[in-house]
PDB file of N, CA and C in Angstrom:
ATOM      1  N   MET A   1     -11.719 -12.525   0.052  1.00 87.00           N
ATOM      2  CA  MET A   1     -11.407 -12.653   1.389  1.00 87.00           C
ATOM      3  C   MET A   1     -10.030 -11.853   1.670  1.00 87.00           C
ATOM      4  N   LYS A   2     -10.705 -11.656   2.842  1.00 91.00           N
ATOM      5  CA  LYS A   2      -9.395 -10.257   3.577  1.00 91.00           C
ATOM      6  C   LYS A   2      -8.429 -11.083   4.818  1.00 91.00           C
ATOM      7  N   GLU A   3      -7.147 -11.338   4.702  1.00 95.00           N
ATOM      8  CA  GLU A   3      -6.725 -12.263   6.118  1.00 95.00           C
ATOM      9  C   GLU A   3      -5.556 -11.070   6.691  1.00 95.00           C
ATOM     10  N   GLU A   4      -5.713 -11.234   8.113  1.00 96.00           N
ATOM     11  CA  GLU A   4      -4.600 -10.178   8.231  1.00 96.00           C
ATOM     12  C   GLU A   4      -3.244 -11.256   8.393  1.00 96.00           C
ATOM     13  N   VAL A   5      -2.165 -10.271   8.051  1.00 96.00           N
ATOM     14  CA  VAL A   5      -0.947 -11.506   8.082  1.00 96.00           C
ATOM     15  C   VAL A   5       0.194 -10.851   8.819  1.00 96.00           C
ATOM     16  N   GLY A   6       0.157  -9.887   9.368  1.00 97.00           N
ATOM     17  CA  GLY A   6       1.295  -9.641  10.356  1.00 97.00           C
ATOM     18  C   GLY A   6       0.793  -7.608  10.550  1.00 97.00           C
ATOM     19  N   VAL A   7       2.107  -6.961  10.925  1.00 97.00           N
ATOM     20  CA  VAL A   7       1.983  -5.539  11.199  1.00 97.00           C
ATOM     21  C   VAL A   7       3.044  -4.790  10.797  1.00 97.00           C
ATOM     22  N   CYS A   8       3.344  -3.706  10.377  1.00 97.00           N
ATOM     23  CA  CYS A   8       3.854  -2.997   9.689  1.00 97.00           C
ATOM     24  C   CYS A   8       5.541  -3.034  10.717  1.00 97.00           C
ATOM     25  N   THR A   9       6.436  -3.430  10.762  1.00 96.00           N
ATOM     26  CA  THR A   9       7.450  -2.956  11.018  1.00 96.00           C
ATOM     27  C   THR A   9       7.674  -1.574  11.977  1.00 96.00           C
ATOM     28  N   GLN A  10       7.516  -0.705  10.833  1.00 96.00           N
ATOM     29  CA  GLN A  10       7.799   0.532  10.989  1.00 96.00           C
ATOM     30  C   GLN A  10       6.799   1.105  11.874  1.00 96.00           C
ATOM     31  N   CYS A  11       5.807   1.334  11.466  1.00 97.00           N
ATOM     32  CA  CYS A  11       4.403   2.268  12.385  1.00 97.00           C
ATOM     33  C   CYS A  11       3.177   1.233  12.806  1.00 97.00           C
ATOM     34  N   GLY A  12       3.702  -0.140  12.588  1.00 97.00           N
ATOM     35  CA  GLY A  12       2.835  -0.847  13.663  1.00 97.00           C
ATOM     36  C   GLY A  12       1.168  -1.242  12.840  1.00 97.00           C
ATOM     37  N   LYS A  13       1.308  -0.879  11.751  1.00 97.00           N
ATOM     38  CA  LYS A  13      -0.169  -0.910  10.906  1.00 97.00           C
ATOM     39  C   LYS A  13      -0.917  -2.289  10.293  1.00 97.00           C
ATOM     40  N   ARG A  14      -1.555  -2.436  10.611  1.00 97.00           N
ATOM     41  CA  ARG A  14      -2.575  -4.096  10.260  1.00 97.00           C
ATOM     42  C   ARG A  14      -2.156  -4.338   9.056  1.00 97.00           C
ATOM     43  N   LEU A  15      -1.492  -5.447   8.490  1.00 97.00           N
ATOM     44  CA  LEU A  15      -1.154  -5.573   7.046  1.00 97.00           C
ATOM     45  C   LEU A  15      -2.152  -7.121   7.093  1.00 97.00           C
ATOM     46  N   TYR A  16      -2.646  -6.870   5.498  1.00 97.00           N
ATOM     47  CA  TYR A  16      -3.828  -8.248   5.014  1.00 97.00           C
ATOM     48  C   TYR A  16      -3.471  -8.529   3.966  1.00 97.00           C
ATOM     49  N   CYS A  17      -3.774  -9.807   3.784  1.00 96.00           N
ATOM     50  CA  CYS A  17      -3.609 -10.046   2.054  1.00 96.00           C
ATOM     51  C   CYS A  17      -5.036 -10.501   1.678  1.00 96.00           C
ATOM     52  N   MET A  18      -4.806  -9.859   0.915  1.00 93.00           N
ATOM     53  CA  MET A  18      -6.546  -9.255   0.126  1.00 93.00           C
ATOM     54  C   MET A  18      -6.527 -10.276  -1.172  1.00 93.00           C
ATOM     55  N   ASP A  19      -7.683 -11.168  -1.077  1.00 92.00           N
ATOM     56  CA  ASP A  19      -7.924 -12.103  -2.863  1.00 92.00           C
ATOM     57  C   ASP A  19      -6.705 -12.350  -3.239  1.00 92.00           C
ATOM     58  N   GLY A  20      -5.210 -13.123  -2.116  1.00 92.00           N
ATOM     59  CA  GLY A  20      -3.736 -13.190  -2.549  1.00 92.00           C
ATOM     60  C   GLY A  20      -3.208 -12.428  -2.669  1.00 92.00           C
ATOM     61  N   PHE A  21      -3.325 -11.112  -2.281  1.00 95.00           N
ATOM     62  CA  PHE A  21      -2.141 -10.554  -2.652  1.00 95.00           C
ATOM     63  C   PHE A  21      -1.901  -9.276  -1.527  1.00 95.00           C
ATOM     64  N   LEU A  22      -0.372  -9.052  -0.759  1.00 96.00           N
ATOM     65  CA  LEU A  22      -0.758  -8.768   0.608  1.00 96.00           C
ATOM     66  C   LEU A  22      -0.670  -7.270   0.016  1.00 96.00           C
ATOM     67  N   ASN A  23      -1.210  -6.514   0.841  1.00 95.00           N
ATOM     68  CA  ASN A  23      -1.409  -5.365   1.038  1.00 95.00           C
ATOM     69  C   ASN A  23       0.166  -4.040   1.376  1.00 95.00           C
ATOM     70  N   GLY A  24       0.879  -4.807   1.547  1.00 96.00           N
ATOM     71  CA  GLY A  24       2.198  -4.100   1.725  1.00 96.00           C
ATOM     72  C   GLY A  24       3.202  -5.025   0.832  1.00 96.00           C
ATOM     73  N   VAL A  25       4.515  -4.570   1.540  1.00 95.00           N
ATOM     74  CA  VAL A  25       5.995  -5.108   1.313  1.00 95.00           C
ATOM     75  C   VAL A  25       6.277  -6.006   1.783  1.00 95.00           C
ATOM     76  N   TYR A  26       7.097  -7.095   1.730  1.00 95.00           N
ATOM     77  CA  TYR A  26       7.978  -8.096   2.386  1.00 95.00           C
ATOM     78  C   TYR A  26       9.341  -7.676   1.606  1.00 95.00           C
ATOM     79  N   LYS A  27      10.387  -7.086   2.873  1.00 91.00           N
ATOM     80  CA  LYS A  27      11.330  -6.946   2.766  1.00 91.00           C
ATOM     81  C   LYS A  27      12.479  -7.734   3.599  1.00 91.00           C
ATOM     82  N   GLU A  28      13.638  -7.944   3.067  1.00 90.00           N
ATOM     83  CA  GLU A  28      14.467  -8.466   3.734  1.00 90.00           C
ATOM     84  C   GLU A  28      13.537  -8.742   5.358  1.00 90.00           C
ATOM     85  N   ASN A  29      12.879  -9.741   5.262  1.00 94.00           N
ATOM     86  CA  ASN A  29      12.584 -10.998   6.254  1.00 94.00           C
ATOM     87  C   ASN A  29      11.554  -9.748   7.317  1.00 94.00           C
ATOM     88  N   ARG A  30      10.976  -8.864   6.843  1.00 96.00           N
ATOM     89  CA  ARG A  30      10.361  -7.873   7.664  1.00 96.00           C
ATOM     90  C   ARG A  30       9.005  -7.423   6.144  1.00 96.00           C
ATOM     91  N   LEU A  31       7.840  -6.702   7.273  1.00 97.00           N
ATOM     92  CA  LEU A  31       6.652  -6.433   6.747  1.00 97.00           C
ATOM     93  C   LEU A  31       6.933  -4.567   6.927  1.00 97.00           C
ATOM     94  N   TYR A  32       6.111  -3.976   5.567  1.00 97.00           N
ATOM     95  CA  TYR A  32       6.474  -2.738   5.477  1.00 97.00           C
ATOM     96  C   TYR A  32       4.629  -2.563   5.044  1.00 97.00           C
ATOM     97  N   CYS A  33       4.087  -1.465   5.413  1.00 97.00           N
ATOM     98  CA  CYS A  33       3.018  -0.810   4.745  1.00 97.00           C
ATOM     99  C   CYS A  33       3.731  -0.306   3.747  1.00 97.00           C
ATOM    100  N   PHE A  34       2.488  -0.201   2.502  1.00 96.00           N
ATOM    101  CA  PHE A  34       3.339   1.010   1.345  1.00 96.00           C
ATOM    102  C   PHE A  34       4.014   2.093   1.493  1.00 96.00           C
ATOM    103  N   GLU A  35       3.379   2.776   2.562  1.00 96.00           N
ATOM    104  CA  GLU A  35       3.625   4.111   2.818  1.00 96.00           C
ATOM    105  C   GLU A  35       4.926   4.114   3.734  1.00 96.00           C
ATOM    106  N   CYS A  36       5.624   3.188   4.858  1.00 95.00           N
ATOM    107  CA  CYS A  36       6.922   3.131   4.911  1.00 95.00           C
ATOM    108  C   CYS A  36       7.988   2.799   4.500  1.00 95.00           C
ATOM    109  N   GLU A  37       7.130   1.800   3.569  1.00 94.00           N
ATOM    110  CA  GLU A  37       8.102   1.497   2.390  1.00 94.00           C
ATOM    111  C   GLU A  37       8.333   2.084   1.373  1.00 94.00           C
ATOM    112  N   GLU A  38       7.661   3.240   0.894  1.00 93.00           N
ATOM    113  CA  GLU A  38       8.347   4.239   0.291  1.00 93.00           C
ATOM    114  C   GLU A  38       9.422   5.128   0.895  1.00 93.00           C
ATOM    115  N   LYS A  39       8.869   5.582   2.210  1.00 92.00           N
ATOM    116  CA  LYS A  39       9.402   6.446   2.939  1.00 92.00           C
ATOM    117  C   LYS A  39      11.196   5.661   2.896  1.00 92.00           C
ATOM    118  N   LEU A  40      11.341   4.503   3.218  1.00 88.00           N
ATOM    119  CA  LEU A  40      12.402   3.755   3.275  1.00 88.00           C
ATOM    120  C   LEU A  40      13.616   3.850   1.977  1.00 88.00           C
ATOM    121  N   SER A  41      12.460   3.542   0.622  1.00 86.00           N
ATOM    122  CA  SER A  41      13.074   3.631   0.141  1.00 86.00           C
ATOM    123  C   SER A  41      13.738   4.859  -0.779  1.00 86.00           C
ATOM    124  N   SER A  42      13.186   6.294  -0.372  1.00 85.00           N
ATOM    125  CA  SER A  42      13.564   7.681  -0.632  1.00 85.00           C
ATOM    126  C   SER A  42      14.450   7.618   0.052  1.00 85.00           C
ATOM    127  N   ALA A  43      14.878   6.925   1.146  1.00 79.00           N
ATOM    128  CA  ALA A  43      15.928   7.540   1.805  1.00 79.00           C
ATOM    129  C   ALA A  43      17.359   6.812   1.623  1.00 79.00           C
ATOM    130  N   ASP A  44      16.965   5.631   0.981  1.00 75.00           N
ATOM    131  CA  ASP A  44      18.428   4.916   0.249  1.00 75.00           C
ATOM    132  C   ASP A  44      18.596   5.553  -0.686  1.00 75.00           C
ATOM    133  N   LEU A  45      17.757   6.434  -1.509  1.00 65.00           N
ATOM    134  CA  LEU A  45      18.188   7.035  -2.867  1.00 65.00           C
ATOM    135  C   LEU A  45      18.901   7.840  -2.044  1.00 65.00           C
ATOM    136  N   MET A  46      18.580   8.754  -1.431  1.00 72.00           N
ATOM    137  CA  MET A  46      19.269  10.042  -0.675  1.00 72.00           C
ATOM    138  C   MET A  46      20.470   9.633  -0.061  1.00 72.00           C
ATOM    139  N   LYS A  47      21.234   8.089   0.254  1.00 69.00           N
ATOM    140  CA  LYS A  47      22.228   7.841   0.653  1.00 69.00           C
ATOM    141  C   LYS A  47      23.384   8.003  -0.778  1.00 69.00           C
ATOM    142  N   GLU A  48      22.517   7.584  -1.848  1.00 62.00           N
ATOM    143  CA  GLU A  48      23.376   7.069  -3.351  1.00 62.00           C
ATOM    144  C   GLU A  48      24.315   8.275  -3.933  1.00 62.00           C
TER     145      GLU A  48
END
């Protein structure tokens, strides 16, 4: 089963819940696709 749950805050890609699993990341009250979340996490690591 595939159900649209929203769009990536960063790039606008549509995100879906597939068989009970979100195909993205919910972080700080925002949705991100895996690619954008990875970029954000990498940028956070660079700051440290």
